[in-house]
XYZ file of C-alpha atoms in Angstrom:
666
model
C -21.629 -3.897 -1.642
C -23.104 -0.908 -0.536
C -20.910 1.425 0.743
C -22.432 5.215 1.965
C -19.393 7.457 2.441
C -19.907 10.361 4.219
C -16.900 13.527 3.628
C -17.160 17.002 4.132
C -16.765 19.738 1.641
C -14.172 22.361 2.102
C -14.344 25.232 0.315
C -11.126 25.578 -0.535
C -10.829 22.334 -2.329
C -10.796 22.000 -6.073
C -12.835 19.569 -7.749
C -9.819 17.716 -8.576
C -8.314 17.674 -4.786
C -9.367 15.909 -0.943
C -9.342 12.615 -0.607
C -13.051 11.601 -1.880
C -11.745 10.937 -5.363
C -10.751 7.416 -4.778
C -14.327 6.317 -4.518
C -14.483 7.883 -8.602
C -11.937 4.328 -9.392
C -14.045 2.122 -7.401
C -14.596 -1.026 -9.335
C -18.760 -0.137 -9.627
C -19.846 -4.442 -10.686
C -18.845 -4.987 -7.560
C -19.946 -1.754 -4.978
C -23.072 -0.037 -5.169
C -21.433 3.939 -4.102
C -23.638 6.490 -2.135
C -21.370 9.678 -1.770
C -23.026 12.036 0.780
C -21.379 15.839 0.884
C -21.462 17.605 4.672
C -21.003 21.085 4.752
C -18.089 22.419 7.104
C -20.589 24.687 9.326
C -24.171 24.336 10.833
C -26.173 25.603 7.150
C -26.645 21.101 6.478
C -28.891 21.280 9.961
C -32.574 21.223 9.429
C -33.655 23.293 12.878
C -32.648 27.096 12.101
C -33.811 28.555 15.418
C -30.548 30.782 16.792
C -30.710 29.230 20.531
C -31.244 25.893 20.020
C -28.809 26.184 17.315
C -26.346 27.090 19.889
C -27.547 24.580 22.824
C -27.291 21.892 20.497
C -23.975 23.322 19.137
C -22.566 23.119 23.470
C -23.533 19.866 23.598
C -22.343 18.307 20.574
C -18.827 19.416 21.051
C -18.785 18.906 24.404
C -16.901 15.879 24.737
C -14.172 16.982 22.724
C -14.516 16.733 18.951
C -14.232 20.535 18.485
C -14.439 19.879 14.598
C -17.735 18.680 14.478
C -20.403 20.561 13.929
C -24.860 20.378 13.215
C -23.888 19.401 9.415
C -21.969 16.764 11.333
C -25.100 15.532 13.396
C -28.038 15.905 10.675
C -25.240 13.196 8.645
C -24.988 11.078 11.546
C -28.835 11.296 12.064
C -29.305 10.395 8.391
C -27.683 7.223 9.488
C -29.115 5.684 11.910
C -32.302 6.899 9.526
C -30.248 4.381 7.858
C -29.802 1.990 9.590
C -33.281 1.329 10.239
C -35.461 1.280 7.186
C -32.105 0.424 4.204
C -29.606 -2.182 3.622
C -26.023 -0.216 4.346
C -23.583 -2.437 4.450
C -20.243 0.167 4.538
C -19.840 3.149 5.843
C -17.382 4.828 5.311
C -16.714 8.740 7.079
C -14.000 10.189 4.992
C -13.506 13.155 7.641
C -13.055 10.932 10.902
C -12.415 14.105 12.959
C -15.065 15.153 11.350
C -18.301 13.183 11.473
C -17.739 10.353 13.598
C -19.236 10.606 16.729
C -22.688 9.558 17.404
C -23.068 6.249 14.618
C -20.355 4.209 15.715
C -21.833 3.089 18.469
C -23.926 1.026 16.465
C -21.415 -1.120 16.581
C -21.861 -2.662 19.789
C -24.961 -4.252 17.770
C -24.534 -8.036 16.178
C -22.447 -7.661 13.727
C -25.781 -9.693 11.292
C -28.098 -6.098 11.717
C -25.661 -3.948 11.809
C -23.329 -1.754 8.883
C -19.655 -1.729 9.205
C -18.463 1.497 10.055
C -14.564 2.729 8.527
C -12.803 6.753 9.352
C -10.276 7.863 8.057
C -8.294 10.227 9.834
C -6.254 13.629 8.704
C -4.833 15.290 10.951
C -1.429 14.546 13.204
C -0.887 13.324 16.435
C -0.184 16.210 18.384
C -3.581 18.049 17.055
C -6.080 14.713 16.825
C -6.190 14.759 21.116
C -8.388 17.886 20.350
C -10.715 16.182 17.972
C -11.304 13.278 18.428
C -13.275 11.123 21.735
C -11.184 7.438 21.826
C -14.114 5.801 23.734
C -16.057 6.446 20.640
C -13.108 5.684 18.390
C -12.337 2.253 19.876
C -15.769 1.180 18.801
C -15.153 1.733 14.910
C -14.414 -1.692 13.411
C -11.788 -0.347 10.930
C -9.637 2.701 10.807
C -7.511 4.202 7.567
C -4.567 7.092 8.021
C -2.669 8.788 5.767
C 0.510 9.155 7.841
C 2.288 6.683 9.673
C 3.025 8.197 12.682
C -0.832 8.189 13.001
C -1.164 4.331 12.928
C 1.101 4.577 16.051
C -1.073 7.276 17.871
C -3.758 5.172 17.779
C -2.411 1.714 18.420
C -1.055 3.340 21.488
C -5.531 2.654 22.666
C -7.098 0.643 19.106
C -6.418 -3.128 18.509
C -3.569 -3.001 15.154
C -5.382 -5.181 13.118
C -8.009 -2.889 12.892
C -6.009 -0.250 11.542
C -4.426 0.207 8.396
C -1.901 3.213 6.986
C -3.215 4.231 2.993
C -1.648 6.684 1.772
C -3.301 9.617 -0.060
C -3.634 9.515 -3.908
C -3.626 11.944 -7.207
C -5.015 11.974 -10.527
C -1.992 12.069 -11.965
C -4.170 11.957 -15.662
C -5.246 16.124 -14.750
C -1.999 16.640 -12.327
C 0.956 16.262 -15.086
C 3.313 18.486 -16.200
C 2.721 20.850 -19.339
C 3.916 20.706 -22.741
C 4.402 24.667 -22.501
C 8.343 25.728 -22.317
C 9.178 26.993 -18.726
C 10.052 31.103 -19.037
C 14.069 30.890 -18.373
C 14.823 33.964 -17.215
C 12.783 33.442 -13.852
C 12.841 30.639 -11.852
C 9.392 30.320 -10.275
C 9.167 28.579 -6.259
C 6.014 27.998 -5.978
C 3.420 27.777 -2.145
C 0.062 26.404 -2.042
C -2.683 26.350 1.106
C -2.428 27.778 4.456
C -3.319 24.596 7.069
C 0.089 24.079 8.961
C 2.079 26.239 6.489
C 5.459 28.000 7.992
C 4.837 31.229 6.373
C 7.173 32.326 7.936
C 9.702 30.350 7.634
C 8.430 31.307 3.414
C 8.877 35.088 4.793
C 12.306 35.084 5.758
C 13.448 32.586 2.520
C 11.895 34.972 -0.162
C 14.343 37.972 2.207
C 17.656 36.225 1.770
C 16.857 35.453 -1.790
C 15.777 39.020 -2.655
C 19.436 39.626 -4.316
C 18.678 36.911 -7.294
C 16.296 38.954 -9.188
C 15.363 35.900 -11.479
C 14.196 34.225 -8.715
C 10.504 34.729 -7.739
C 8.079 33.201 -5.089
C 4.654 32.177 -6.111
C 2.375 31.787 -3.462
C -1.209 30.314 -3.497
C -3.320 30.917 0.130
C -6.202 32.170 1.194
C -3.819 33.486 4.148
C -0.718 35.924 2.269
C -0.205 38.596 4.961
C 2.776 37.732 5.926
C 4.588 37.526 2.904
C 2.314 39.484 -0.095
C 4.602 42.915 0.451
C 7.820 41.204 -0.494
C 8.976 42.410 -4.250
C 9.920 39.177 -5.060
C 6.924 37.464 -4.139
C 3.019 36.940 -5.592
C 0.156 35.677 -4.685
C -3.306 34.476 -5.795
C -6.271 33.160 -3.631
C -9.676 32.473 -4.920
C -8.323 30.453 -8.097
C -10.355 27.512 -9.924
C -8.439 24.292 -10.681
C -7.051 24.931 -14.088
C -6.101 28.113 -13.220
C -4.027 26.420 -10.357
C -2.710 23.521 -12.837
C -1.290 25.731 -15.036
C 0.989 27.870 -12.263
C 2.179 24.611 -10.777
C 2.977 23.838 -14.257
C 4.933 27.001 -15.519
C 7.151 26.213 -11.598
C 10.331 24.807 -11.640
C 10.158 24.147 -7.701
C 7.274 23.137 -4.822
C 8.879 25.351 -1.787
C 6.185 24.153 1.121
C 7.570 24.716 4.540
C 5.310 22.476 7.328
C 4.580 23.493 10.869
C 3.399 20.078 10.524
C 1.943 17.629 8.106
C 0.541 14.314 7.223
C -0.527 13.951 3.868
C -0.518 16.935 1.665
C -2.291 17.982 -1.178
C -0.064 20.279 -2.913
C 2.968 17.909 -2.117
C 0.839 15.323 -4.017
C -0.498 17.821 -6.919
C 3.211 19.483 -7.084
C 5.145 15.682 -7.700
C 2.408 15.180 -10.390
C 3.269 18.160 -12.232
C 6.839 16.949 -11.835
C 7.886 19.508 -9.667
C 11.012 18.884 -7.043
C 9.906 19.717 -3.272
C 11.756 21.478 -1.106
C 10.256 21.581 1.833
C 10.048 20.359 5.784
C 11.884 16.715 7.022
C 8.727 15.311 8.684
C 8.185 11.367 9.118
C 5.179 12.154 7.553
C 7.016 14.219 4.779
C 9.337 11.425 4.307
C 6.784 8.291 3.829
C 4.978 11.085 0.646
C 8.613 11.544 -0.747
C 11.358 8.915 0.017
C 13.283 9.402 -3.041
C 15.043 11.612 -4.797
C 12.222 14.048 -6.123
C 12.780 15.979 -2.445
C 15.183 18.197 -0.510
C 14.304 17.901 3.030
C 15.531 20.448 5.721
C 14.921 20.319 9.388
C 13.416 23.057 11.852
C 12.404 24.872 8.498
C 16.135 26.664 8.665
C 15.259 29.499 6.172
C 18.735 29.417 5.433
C 18.959 25.974 4.331
C 15.843 26.464 2.534
C 17.501 30.060 0.673
C 20.601 27.609 -0.276
C 18.388 24.443 -1.724
C 16.794 26.832 -3.428
C 19.503 28.891 -4.998
C 21.223 25.231 -5.281
C 18.914 23.724 -8.001
C 18.846 27.140 -9.955
C 22.328 27.227 -10.459
C 22.296 22.893 -11.135
C 19.285 21.878 -13.535
C 20.836 18.497 -14.399
C 20.344 17.768 -10.738
C 16.604 19.923 -10.692
C 15.999 16.682 -13.847
C 16.757 14.303 -11.703
C 14.495 15.617 -9.191
C 11.767 16.034 -12.371
C 11.713 12.595 -13.169
C 11.660 10.478 -9.815
C 9.065 13.182 -8.402
C 6.870 11.939 -11.311
C 7.220 9.163 -10.564
C 7.136 9.300 -7.670
C 3.127 10.560 -8.264
C 2.170 7.996 -10.514
C 3.236 5.408 -7.657
C 0.512 7.425 -5.575
C -1.787 7.316 -8.553
C -5.978 7.127 -6.955
C -5.732 3.461 -9.561
C -3.337 2.284 -7.519
C -4.636 3.487 -4.094
C -8.139 2.343 -4.399
C -6.997 -1.294 -4.352
C -6.391 -0.554 -0.390
C -10.048 0.456 -0.121
C -11.438 -1.968 -2.504
C -9.465 -4.580 -0.032
C -11.088 -2.716 3.269
C -14.164 -3.132 2.497
C -14.268 -6.592 1.274
C -12.158 -7.956 4.214
C -14.878 -5.918 5.341
C -17.501 -8.257 5.116
C -15.553 -11.325 5.233
C -17.627 -13.792 7.950
C -14.038 -13.222 10.071
C -13.154 -9.951 9.249
C -13.111 -8.931 13.563
C -11.229 -12.309 14.094
C -8.170 -11.971 12.489
C -5.614 -9.083 12.525
C -5.089 -7.048 9.060
C -1.514 -7.265 7.741
C -0.024 -10.444 6.095
C 2.105 -11.271 8.494
C 0.091 -12.936 10.413
C 0.225 -15.919 8.583
C 4.043 -15.864 9.460
C 3.943 -15.288 12.744
C 0.847 -17.533 13.741
C 0.118 -18.814 17.437
C 2.093 -22.086 16.882
C 5.123 -20.335 15.587
C 4.773 -17.576 18.013
C 4.901 -20.668 20.674
C 7.789 -21.868 19.315
C 9.986 -18.517 18.945
C 8.840 -17.667 22.696
C 10.252 -21.554 23.811
C 13.325 -20.943 21.973
C 14.165 -17.281 22.985
C 14.065 -17.977 26.605
C 16.796 -21.101 25.300
C 18.749 -18.405 24.090
C 17.908 -19.307 19.938
C 16.444 -17.523 17.758
C 13.657 -18.236 15.126
C 12.750 -16.571 12.294
C 12.149 -17.427 8.561
C 15.431 -17.567 6.333
C 16.099 -18.634 2.527
C 18.396 -21.600 1.829
C 19.170 -23.334 -1.537
C 19.096 -26.781 -1.846
C 19.457 -29.761 -4.511
C 18.198 -32.490 -6.263
C 18.084 -35.258 -9.552
C 14.173 -34.172 -10.191
C 11.826 -31.283 -9.526
C 10.184 -33.714 -7.133
C 12.997 -33.839 -4.654
C 15.317 -31.716 -2.720
C 17.572 -31.396 -0.095
C 20.556 -28.930 1.381
C 23.877 -29.635 -1.160
C 26.468 -30.284 0.740
C 28.694 -27.230 -1.222
C 26.634 -24.321 0.049
C 25.705 -23.412 3.887
C 22.045 -22.452 4.913
C 20.908 -20.339 5.059
C 22.332 -18.339 2.522
C 20.243 -15.109 3.723
C 18.505 -14.221 6.667
C 17.399 -10.830 8.675
C 20.702 -10.118 9.504
C 21.669 -9.933 5.836
C 19.726 -7.025 5.280
C 21.863 -3.985 5.107
C 18.822 -0.696 4.486
C 16.491 -2.410 6.549
C 15.949 -3.615 10.227
C 14.482 -7.426 8.561
C 12.360 -9.573 11.302
C 13.270 -12.547 8.437
C 13.373 -13.410 4.774
C 11.222 -15.113 2.850
C 9.015 -16.017 -0.437
C 12.109 -16.270 -2.649
C 11.762 -16.719 -6.298
C 15.022 -16.433 -8.603
C 16.140 -16.035 -12.354
C 19.348 -16.492 -14.190
C 20.021 -13.939 -15.773
C 23.737 -13.538 -18.118
C 24.877 -16.221 -15.591
C 24.002 -14.078 -12.522
C 21.708 -15.452 -10.201
C 19.424 -12.524 -8.567
C 16.292 -13.151 -5.619
C 13.947 -11.585 -5.022
C 12.230 -12.891 -1.165
C 10.205 -10.779 1.317
C 12.076 -8.825 3.476
C 9.385 -7.724 6.456
C 9.997 -4.698 7.866
C 10.109 -4.638 12.130
C 9.801 -0.987 11.659
C 6.816 -0.992 9.775
C 5.308 -4.589 10.045
C 5.170 -4.715 5.713
C 6.792 -6.879 3.754
C 9.333 -5.109 1.560
C 10.519 -7.018 -1.231
C 14.591 -7.638 -1.069
C 17.334 -8.900 -3.759
C 20.016 -10.925 -3.910
C 22.948 -12.078 -6.143
C 25.215 -15.027 -6.739
C 27.395 -15.824 -9.441
C 28.019 -19.410 -8.764
C 24.465 -20.484 -7.190
C 26.156 -20.923 -3.125
C 26.980 -17.392 -2.082
C 24.660 -14.853 -1.928
C 25.114 -11.355 -1.343
C 22.376 -8.863 -0.043
C 21.763 -5.917 -2.377
C 19.004 -3.611 -1.823
C 15.891 -3.350 -1.432
C 14.227 -3.143 -4.779
C 10.528 -2.252 -4.212
C 8.365 -0.905 -1.008
C 4.744 -0.333 -1.700
C 2.283 1.361 1.248
C 1.221 -1.473 1.983
C 2.402 -5.146 2.504
C 4.656 -6.799 -0.308
C 6.019 -10.481 -0.096
C 6.076 -13.554 -2.351
C 7.456 -11.692 -5.981
C 6.729 -13.782 -8.198
C 9.138 -13.248 -11.035
C 9.071 -14.085 -14.586
C 10.278 -12.775 -17.901
C 8.486 -12.431 -21.175
C 9.702 -11.229 -24.416
C 12.424 -9.744 -23.184
C 11.240 -8.243 -20.202
C 11.199 -8.843 -16.932
C 7.592 -8.366 -14.768
C 6.951 -9.295 -10.633
C 3.708 -10.133 -9.322
C 3.985 -9.240 -5.859
C 1.319 -10.422 -3.652
C -0.167 -7.635 -1.867
C -3.071 -8.985 0.081
C -3.792 -5.333 1.788
C -5.043 -4.154 -1.625
C -7.939 -6.666 -2.181
C -5.907 -7.222 -5.987
C -3.060 -8.622 -8.109
C -0.800 -6.499 -8.683
C 1.535 -6.617 -11.954
C 4.771 -4.510 -11.713
C 7.837 -4.558 -14.888
C 11.353 -3.981 -14.473
C 12.465 -0.224 -15.798
C 15.605 -0.672 -14.614
C 16.480 -4.811 -14.104
C 16.872 -6.138 -11.107
C 17.011 -2.600 -8.975
C 14.103 -0.745 -10.722
C 10.333 -1.304 -10.745
C 7.287 0.229 -12.082
C 3.503 -0.576 -11.174
C 2.151 -1.362 -15.037
C -1.911 -2.602 -14.129
C -4.308 -4.692 -11.884
C -4.464 -8.287 -12.771
C -7.638 -9.074 -11.054
C -9.043 -6.787 -7.613
C -12.623 -7.107 -5.249
C -11.232 -10.259 -3.693
C -8.412 -11.537 -1.162
C -5.767 -13.600 -3.354
C -2.792 -15.274 -1.945
C 0.661 -15.899 -3.311
C -0.584 -15.328 -7.302
C 1.565 -17.656 -9.180
C 1.512 -17.437 -13.155
C 2.815 -19.661 -16.146
C 2.069 -19.374 -19.928
C 1.586 -22.133 -22.212
C -1.137 -23.769 -24.899
C -1.136 -20.293 -26.426
C -2.345 -18.832 -23.073
C -1.533 -17.618 -19.530
C -2.990 -18.755 -16.268
C -2.514 -17.921 -12.670
C -3.480 -19.960 -9.630
C -4.538 -17.998 -6.774
C -5.098 -18.925 -2.711
C -8.502 -17.246 -2.391
C -11.077 -18.115 0.653
C -11.214 -14.839 2.269
C -11.301 -16.167 5.819
C -7.575 -17.441 6.438
C -8.427 -21.101 5.979
C -6.207 -21.184 2.448
C -7.874 -23.581 1.654
C -9.658 -22.511 -1.449
C -7.479 -22.404 -5.597
C -9.311 -20.531 -8.735
C -7.872 -20.920 -11.210
C -8.021 -17.894 -14.024
C -6.758 -17.647 -17.736
C -6.753 -14.900 -20.251
C -5.111 -14.563 -23.491
C -2.984 -12.018 -22.928
C -0.697 -10.760 -19.879
C -2.565 -7.729 -19.195
C -5.912 -9.864 -19.531
C -8.918 -9.529 -19.427
C -8.301 -12.714 -16.811
C -10.815 -15.357 -16.728
C -12.613 -17.449 -14.174
C -11.956 -21.150 -15.216
C -15.532 -22.655 -15.025
C -13.772 -25.722 -13.279
C -12.888 -23.448 -10.583
C -12.517 -23.505 -7.696
C -10.595 -26.451 -8.028
C -10.121 -27.052 -5.017
C -12.362 -26.386 -2.020
C -11.812 -27.228 2.299
C -8.434 -28.651 1.595
C -5.664 -26.586 3.495
C -3.437 -30.144 2.603
C -3.133 -28.518 -1.247
C -4.839 -25.351 -2.004
C -2.379 -22.482 -1.142
C 0.308 -22.215 -3.585
C 3.852 -23.023 -2.823
C 6.246 -20.991 -5.816
C 6.970 -21.353 -9.815
C 4.774 -23.696 -11.773
C 7.373 -25.397 -13.664
C 7.388 -27.227 -17.125
C 9.205 -30.224 -17.297
C 9.315 -31.847 -20.330
C 6.296 -31.162 -21.712
C 4.305 -31.485 -18.119
C 2.931 -28.650 -15.900
C 4.249 -29.083 -12.271
C 2.415 -26.935 -9.507
C 3.949 -26.790 -5.899
C 1.620 -26.194 -2.966
C 1.855 -25.690 0.478
C 0.597 -27.264 3.164
C -1.499 -25.449 5.562
C -3.028 -28.105 8.092
C -3.041 -28.662 10.972
C -0.352 -25.308 10.521
C 1.075 -22.557 8.673
C 3.973 -24.051 6.846
C 3.797 -27.939 7.696
C 5.507 -28.708 4.206
C 5.694 -28.442 0.094
C 3.792 -30.863 -1.804
C 3.548 -31.368 -5.461
C 1.265 -32.149 -8.394
C 1.207 -32.885 -12.038
C -1.122 -31.139 -13.972
C -2.324 -33.823 -16.341
C -4.995 -32.182 -18.873
C -5.379 -28.054 -18.827
C -8.222 -26.561 -21.126
C -10.141 -23.452 -21.053
C -12.884 -25.937 -20.525
C -11.097 -28.681 -18.693
C -8.480 -29.004 -15.373
C -6.938 -32.165 -13.742
C -3.669 -33.036 -11.774
C -2.864 -35.560 -9.891
C -0.051 -35.611 -6.768
C 3.260 -36.624 -8.092
C 4.889 -38.407 -4.916
C 4.251 -40.264 -1.812
C 6.055 -38.273 -0.203
C 6.862 -33.734 0.282
C 9.121 -32.556 -1.563
C 10.501 -30.120 1.555
C 9.438 -30.468 5.261
C 10.677 -29.753 7.974
C 14.412 -31.192 9.249
C 13.718 -31.213 13.092
C 16.887 -29.134 13.560
C 18.706 -26.092 12.259
C 17.798 -23.110 9.839
C 14.619 -25.032 9.042
C 13.980 -27.039 11.881
C 9.991 -26.204 12.766
C 8.818 -25.244 9.024
C 9.495 -25.054 5.295
C 6.255 -23.788 2.953
C 8.539 -22.161 -0.366
C 9.634 -23.383 -3.485
C 11.660 -21.834 -6.953
C 12.913 -24.974 -8.909
C 14.961 -24.789 -11.797
C 16.931 -27.116 -14.382
C 20.371 -25.831 -14.047
C 23.128 -27.075 -17.775
C 23.354 -30.469 -16.183
C 20.028 -31.481 -15.858
C 20.474 -30.922 -12.135
C 17.872 -29.237 -10.154
C 18.544 -26.228 -7.676
C 16.195 -24.378 -5.790
C 15.272 -21.727 -3.632
C 13.824 -22.154 -0.744
C 12.598 -21.118 3.168
C 12.930 -22.482 6.328
C 11.664 -21.484 9.742
C 14.187 -22.833 12.273
C 17.416 -21.146 14.372
C 19.491 -18.466 12.991
C 22.439 -18.595 14.598
């Protein structure tokens, strides 16, 4: 896939900063990348006549794009030339406020003869009205934004399925805590940058803390006039990357009062260097700093800023806890993780059905049939949603609701730390006689799935605990398993175009990303198991959302490399039996895989197949029984659909399974 990327060259950015860094981590086996750099001026425009330049500048800015320069016009002229003479699959404008004004009109042409056009926008909603042309933005094939509050702005005039939040990343291999000991005699607060910084709050805070001779403020900015005269303030400008890194590593906290914000390089660089953050309580800042790594102050109150800094100065234990949380959050936002989302976008855009299906994976649980049923029941005073139940059986091929269980055992209403639309896709493990169940929680506010936890000491009565894993992208199907005294999870992360592996750092409540197993495609409900000295993975891969293609991969080691089986895809053009429906189980030496029957509609029923032969060269299976393992009951909590099972044999030889169902929720 040939991708042409346009980025604006900002003089104040270092070589390690900026959104263009993600391109370094794109899979070059899948993507041929051309990076075009556009000056943030008129320097790149080939005509030097002053009269013509002034006339053109007024012409290109008269429609509302105040930041659009003649260099941007020159860049778009190259786009039209490439369209005529070269084959480009995707054009990605990394700075949509600058360069995407004329070329989006190519989107009026038939898709087969033109490139897909993507633009990324960075500025807060309050500024965007003066920087973009809405009629032009509407024509783009896809929009990425770097903050959730931007998403709500664009949804007012752009189809929601064309918008995706992709948080800004950071190079954690370069920006990292230093090895040298910090100056114990000085407590250094570093402030970096100038755009949308509140230097008045910086000055007033520094003035309030002037009595603390050990507290210093180090300001790295081209605009320091308002604070540079204070005795406890040191200023820097025009420094290189290495000098900036050293200043971060020598500092104790990042102090960053903001007027507005979306993504912020200084925040990312600071937390990557292990700095606790004292900043402004803004929605965008909270999306990057959701945990213990930051103290966020409302309305930039200088006294509250000063109190927070003094507290951290006097309480090194609290500061150390924030240091660890900051670095952990930075590692979650490492470009190696973020880049997978862009790869997913590019793969999705080149799918034949790219403009027909919404982006979010929640679409698969809100198909038209579900919406129609839900609307009908709402009109009758009933509420329908996915929920979780417990079933029992004498074999892994036949399950019913147990008389001792009141199903559903978990619903969206049980979730206490999110406003949840529904819960689904449960997996469970028994550890020290306690059952831990992990499942998708659909966050109604963000319309993205997160992974929740419930626990039980008797298999029947379950108590919701908390969200244990959330990412900037949608998560579901949390396939959890134990291996070598550790616990791992592979949640479906469809929007990243990859299969991602997490490891429990503190089971069952804390999980850390450890690596990508597969990337560069569509991977739904990936299901792993270990047998015959190999790891194996089933995953559904049809990019057109037909749920009819099952592929098989194998590896010698969990981290790979993963190879596609020579018989793969093992299922094609059969939505009855392709999509995985839960854990692969080993029964008396025989493997069983469960599959969703997605025809004629998603969530129809669950079927089981025995794997009769499995080697790295061959694969055979047969359906285990004539009847489905699970199907809708026609009444109650699983009235209209069932599509998932995680089956376990318990001590008495009986079977227990956590399942999900679509039906009435009382």
